[in-house]
C-alpha positions as MATLAB code, in Angstrom:
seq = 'XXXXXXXXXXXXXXXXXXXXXXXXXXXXXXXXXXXXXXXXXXXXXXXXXXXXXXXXXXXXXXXXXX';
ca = [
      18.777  166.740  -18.605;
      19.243  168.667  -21.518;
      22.549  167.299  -22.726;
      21.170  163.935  -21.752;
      18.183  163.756  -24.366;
      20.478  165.696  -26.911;
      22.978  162.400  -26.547;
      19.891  160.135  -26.693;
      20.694  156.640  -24.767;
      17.771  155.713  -25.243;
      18.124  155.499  -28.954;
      20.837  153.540  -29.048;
      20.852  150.131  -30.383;
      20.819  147.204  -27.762;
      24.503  145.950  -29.083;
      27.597  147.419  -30.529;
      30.182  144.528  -31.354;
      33.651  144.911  -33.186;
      34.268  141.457  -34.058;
      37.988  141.885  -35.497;
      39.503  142.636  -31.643;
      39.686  140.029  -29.505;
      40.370  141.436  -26.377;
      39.348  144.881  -24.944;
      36.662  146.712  -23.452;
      33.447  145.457  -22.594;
      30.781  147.406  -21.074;
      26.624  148.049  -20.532;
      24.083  150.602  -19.934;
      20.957  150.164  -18.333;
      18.549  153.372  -18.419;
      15.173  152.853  -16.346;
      12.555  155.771  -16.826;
       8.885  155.975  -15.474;
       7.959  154.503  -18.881;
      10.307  152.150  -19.585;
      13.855  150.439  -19.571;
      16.882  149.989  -22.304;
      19.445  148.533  -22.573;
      22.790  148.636  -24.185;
      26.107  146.746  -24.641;
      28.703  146.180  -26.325;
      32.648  145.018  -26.746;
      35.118  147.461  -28.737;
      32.438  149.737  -30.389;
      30.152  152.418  -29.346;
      27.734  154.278  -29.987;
      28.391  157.647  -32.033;
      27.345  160.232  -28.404;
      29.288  157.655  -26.912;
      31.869  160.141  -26.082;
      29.619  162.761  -24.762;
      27.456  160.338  -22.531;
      30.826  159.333  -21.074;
      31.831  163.032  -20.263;
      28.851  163.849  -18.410;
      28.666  160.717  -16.561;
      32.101  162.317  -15.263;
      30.875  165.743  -14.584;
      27.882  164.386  -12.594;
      29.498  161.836  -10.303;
      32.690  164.167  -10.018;
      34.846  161.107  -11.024;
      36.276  159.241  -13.784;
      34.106  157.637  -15.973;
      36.037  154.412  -18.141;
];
């Protein structure tokens, strides 16, 4: 829990778009606590902990997170 409120998903913006790639990666996160839900999405850009939410995604489900 730790790592998760150091990456901070819920302070991410609600959309991260790179406009100059046509194809690619699309891809959304939904966070529900007791208090509230957010939302984020984007295609071809991320958010900056991007990287680091990914990795423990992995760690926690014990698979590959992409």
């Amino acid at each position: 829990m730790a790592e998760l409120r150091a990456i901070d998903p819920l302070a991410w913006k609600g959309r991260y778009d790179n406009p100059g790639v046509l194809d690619g990666t699309i891809w959304a996160v939904t966070i529900t606590t007791g208090m509230r839900t957010s939302q984020s999405s984007g295609r071809n850009a991320y958010p900056r902990t991007w990287e680091r939410f990914r990795q423990l995604i992995e760690r926690t489900a014990g698979r590959t997170f992409r």
